[in-house]
Tab-separated table of C-alpha atoms in Angstrom:
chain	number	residue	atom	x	y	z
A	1	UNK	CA	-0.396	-7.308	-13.757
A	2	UNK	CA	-1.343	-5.747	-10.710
A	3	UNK	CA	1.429	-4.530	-9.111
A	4	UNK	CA	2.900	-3.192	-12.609
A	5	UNK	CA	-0.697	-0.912	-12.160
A	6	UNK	CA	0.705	-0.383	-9.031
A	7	UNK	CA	4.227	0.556	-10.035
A	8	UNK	CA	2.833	2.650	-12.837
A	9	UNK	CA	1.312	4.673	-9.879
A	10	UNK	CA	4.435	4.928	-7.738
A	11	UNK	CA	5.534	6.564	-10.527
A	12	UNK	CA	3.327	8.999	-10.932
A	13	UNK	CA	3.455	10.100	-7.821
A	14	UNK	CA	7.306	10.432	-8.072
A	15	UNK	CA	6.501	13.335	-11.373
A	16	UNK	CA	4.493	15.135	-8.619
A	17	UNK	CA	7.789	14.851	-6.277
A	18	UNK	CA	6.213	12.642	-4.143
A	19	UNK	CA	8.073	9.442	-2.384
A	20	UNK	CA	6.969	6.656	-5.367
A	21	UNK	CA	4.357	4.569	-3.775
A	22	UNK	CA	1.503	3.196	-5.341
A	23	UNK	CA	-1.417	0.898	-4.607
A	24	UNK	CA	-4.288	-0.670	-6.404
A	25	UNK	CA	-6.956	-2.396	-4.259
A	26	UNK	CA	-8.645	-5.277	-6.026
A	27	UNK	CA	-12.015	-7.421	-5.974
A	28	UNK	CA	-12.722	-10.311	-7.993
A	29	UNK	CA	-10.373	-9.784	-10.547
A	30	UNK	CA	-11.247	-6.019	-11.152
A	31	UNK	CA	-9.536	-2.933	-9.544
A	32	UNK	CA	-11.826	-0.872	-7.354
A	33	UNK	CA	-9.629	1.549	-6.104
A	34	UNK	CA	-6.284	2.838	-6.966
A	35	UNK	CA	-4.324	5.534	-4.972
A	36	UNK	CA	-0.459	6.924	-4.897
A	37	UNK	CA	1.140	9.086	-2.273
A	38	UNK	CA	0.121	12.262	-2.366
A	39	UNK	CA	0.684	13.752	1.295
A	40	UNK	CA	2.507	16.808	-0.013
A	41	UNK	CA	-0.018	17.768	-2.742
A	42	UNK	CA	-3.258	17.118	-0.811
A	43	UNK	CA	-1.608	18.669	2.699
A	44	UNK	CA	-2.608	15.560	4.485
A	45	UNK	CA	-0.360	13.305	6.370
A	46	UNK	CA	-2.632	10.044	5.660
A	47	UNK	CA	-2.450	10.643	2.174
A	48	UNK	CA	-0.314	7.294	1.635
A	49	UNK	CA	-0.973	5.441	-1.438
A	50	UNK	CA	-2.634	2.618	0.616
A	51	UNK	CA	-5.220	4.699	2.107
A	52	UNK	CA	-5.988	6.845	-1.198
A	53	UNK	CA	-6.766	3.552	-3.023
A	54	UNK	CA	-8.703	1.737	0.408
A	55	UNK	CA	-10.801	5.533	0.279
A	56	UNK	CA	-11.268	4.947	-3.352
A	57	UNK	CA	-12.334	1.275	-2.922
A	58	UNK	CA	-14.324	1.788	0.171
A	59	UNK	CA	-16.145	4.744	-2.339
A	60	UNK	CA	-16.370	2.516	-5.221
A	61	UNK	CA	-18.488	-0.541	-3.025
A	62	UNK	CA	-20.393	2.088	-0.719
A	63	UNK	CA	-18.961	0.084	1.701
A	64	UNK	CA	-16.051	1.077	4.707
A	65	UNK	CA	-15.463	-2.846	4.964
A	66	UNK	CA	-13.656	-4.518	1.530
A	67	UNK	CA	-13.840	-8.327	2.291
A	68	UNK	CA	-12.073	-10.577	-0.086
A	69	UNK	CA	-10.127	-7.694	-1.490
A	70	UNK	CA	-6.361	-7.706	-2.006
A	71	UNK	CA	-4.836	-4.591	-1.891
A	72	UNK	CA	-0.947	-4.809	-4.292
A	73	UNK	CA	1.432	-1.939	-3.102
A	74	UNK	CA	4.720	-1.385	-4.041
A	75	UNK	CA	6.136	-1.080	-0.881
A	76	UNK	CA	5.748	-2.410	2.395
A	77	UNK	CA	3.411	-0.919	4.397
A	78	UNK	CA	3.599	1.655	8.000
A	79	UNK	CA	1.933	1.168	11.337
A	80	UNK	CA	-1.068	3.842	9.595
A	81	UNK	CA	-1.186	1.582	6.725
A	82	UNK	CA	-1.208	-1.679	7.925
A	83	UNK	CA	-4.207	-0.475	10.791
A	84	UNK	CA	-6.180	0.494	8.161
A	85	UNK	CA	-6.142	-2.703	6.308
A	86	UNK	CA	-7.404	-4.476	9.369
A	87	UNK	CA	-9.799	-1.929	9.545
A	88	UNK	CA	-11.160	-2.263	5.927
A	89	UNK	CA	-11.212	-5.861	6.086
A	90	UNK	CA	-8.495	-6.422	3.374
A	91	UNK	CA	-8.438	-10.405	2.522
A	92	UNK	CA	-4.838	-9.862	1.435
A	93	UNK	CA	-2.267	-7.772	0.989
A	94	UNK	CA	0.592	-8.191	-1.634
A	95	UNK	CA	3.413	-5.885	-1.773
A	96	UNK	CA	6.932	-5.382	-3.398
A	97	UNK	CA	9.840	-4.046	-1.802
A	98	UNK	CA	10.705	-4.064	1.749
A	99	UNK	CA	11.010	-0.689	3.981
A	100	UNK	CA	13.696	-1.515	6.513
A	101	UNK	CA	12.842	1.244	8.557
A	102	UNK	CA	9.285	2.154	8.407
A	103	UNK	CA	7.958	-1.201	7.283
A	104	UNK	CA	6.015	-2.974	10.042
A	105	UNK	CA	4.683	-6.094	8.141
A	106	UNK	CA	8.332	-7.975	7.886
A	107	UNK	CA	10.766	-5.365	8.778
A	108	UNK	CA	9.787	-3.918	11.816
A	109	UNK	CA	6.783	-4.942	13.965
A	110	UNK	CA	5.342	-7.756	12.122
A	111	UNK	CA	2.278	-6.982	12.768
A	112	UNK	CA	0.417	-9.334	10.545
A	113	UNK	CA	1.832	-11.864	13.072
A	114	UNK	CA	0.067	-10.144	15.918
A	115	UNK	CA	-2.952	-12.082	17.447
A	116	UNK	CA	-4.180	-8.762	19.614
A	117	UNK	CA	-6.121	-7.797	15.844
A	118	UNK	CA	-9.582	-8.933	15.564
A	119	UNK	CA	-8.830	-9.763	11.820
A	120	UNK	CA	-6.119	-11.636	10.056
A	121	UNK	CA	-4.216	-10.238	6.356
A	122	UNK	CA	-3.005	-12.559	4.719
A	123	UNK	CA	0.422	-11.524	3.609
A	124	UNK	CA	2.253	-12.145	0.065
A	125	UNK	CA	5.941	-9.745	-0.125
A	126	UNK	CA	8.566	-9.232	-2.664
A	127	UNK	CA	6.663	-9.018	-5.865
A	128	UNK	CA	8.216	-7.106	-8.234
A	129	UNK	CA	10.695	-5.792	-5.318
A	130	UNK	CA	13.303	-4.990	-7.958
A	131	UNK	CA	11.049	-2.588	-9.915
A	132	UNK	CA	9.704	-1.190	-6.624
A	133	UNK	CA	13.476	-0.818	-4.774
A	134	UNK	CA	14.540	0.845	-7.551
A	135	UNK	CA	11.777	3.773	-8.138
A	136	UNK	CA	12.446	5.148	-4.651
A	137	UNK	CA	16.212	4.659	-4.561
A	138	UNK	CA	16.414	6.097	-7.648
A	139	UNK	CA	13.764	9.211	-6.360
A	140	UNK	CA	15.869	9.671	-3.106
A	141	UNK	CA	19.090	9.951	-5.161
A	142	UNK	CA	17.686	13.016	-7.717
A	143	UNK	CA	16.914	14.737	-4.092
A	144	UNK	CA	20.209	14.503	-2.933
């Protein structure tokens, strides 16, 4: 249910030409925060779908910390992303597909692995990774 929201987002972003990413951050059952990639349309280069629905969540509890919160993406998340999560405090993280190149949760770094952090995500990938692959291979191959 959650990562369709979150899919439904990655789409949206790929209407405004952005790369399809989408993320809904989640607390107690109810979505606090929702955010796509946008870095194009807001001219910032932080404007990943993680940290537009962490900014929204963060606004939504007057809080900068989210314990217990799961954030559901559709794709893995980058070194920026991932940091932030630690940051915030994110109980969880669930995404979809893997990014082979930029990913740094399983890919890449595997960071959640990492015992330098002074807090621990708990890690759930490949929901949905079908649905997810497909939005951005499918948005990469209209740019071509």
């Amino acid at each position: 249910m959650f990562m369709q929201q979150a899919l439904g987002l990655a789409a949206k972003a790929a209407e405004l030409g952005e790369v399809p990413v989408g993320a809904v951050v989640v607390l107690d059952g109810q979505v606090i925060g929702e955010g796509f990639n946008q870095p194009i349309a807001a001219s910032d280069p932080s404007a990943h779908a993680e940290v537009m629905a962490l900014r929204a969540a963060a606004r939504h509890q007057q809080n900068y910390r989210l314990p217990g919160a799961t954030l559901y993406v559709t794709i893995e998340p980058c070194t920026m992303c991932f940091g932030t999560l630690v940051h915030a405090r994110i109980a969880r993280l669930v995404y979809g597909a893997a990014e082979p190149r930029a990913g740094v949760v399983a890919s890449q770094l595997q960071l959640p692995e990492q015992t330098f952090f002074n807090h621990r995500v708990l890690v759930e990938g490949g929901v949905l990774q079908d649905e997810a692959a497909t939005l951005v291979r499918e948005f990469f191959q209209k740019r071509r």
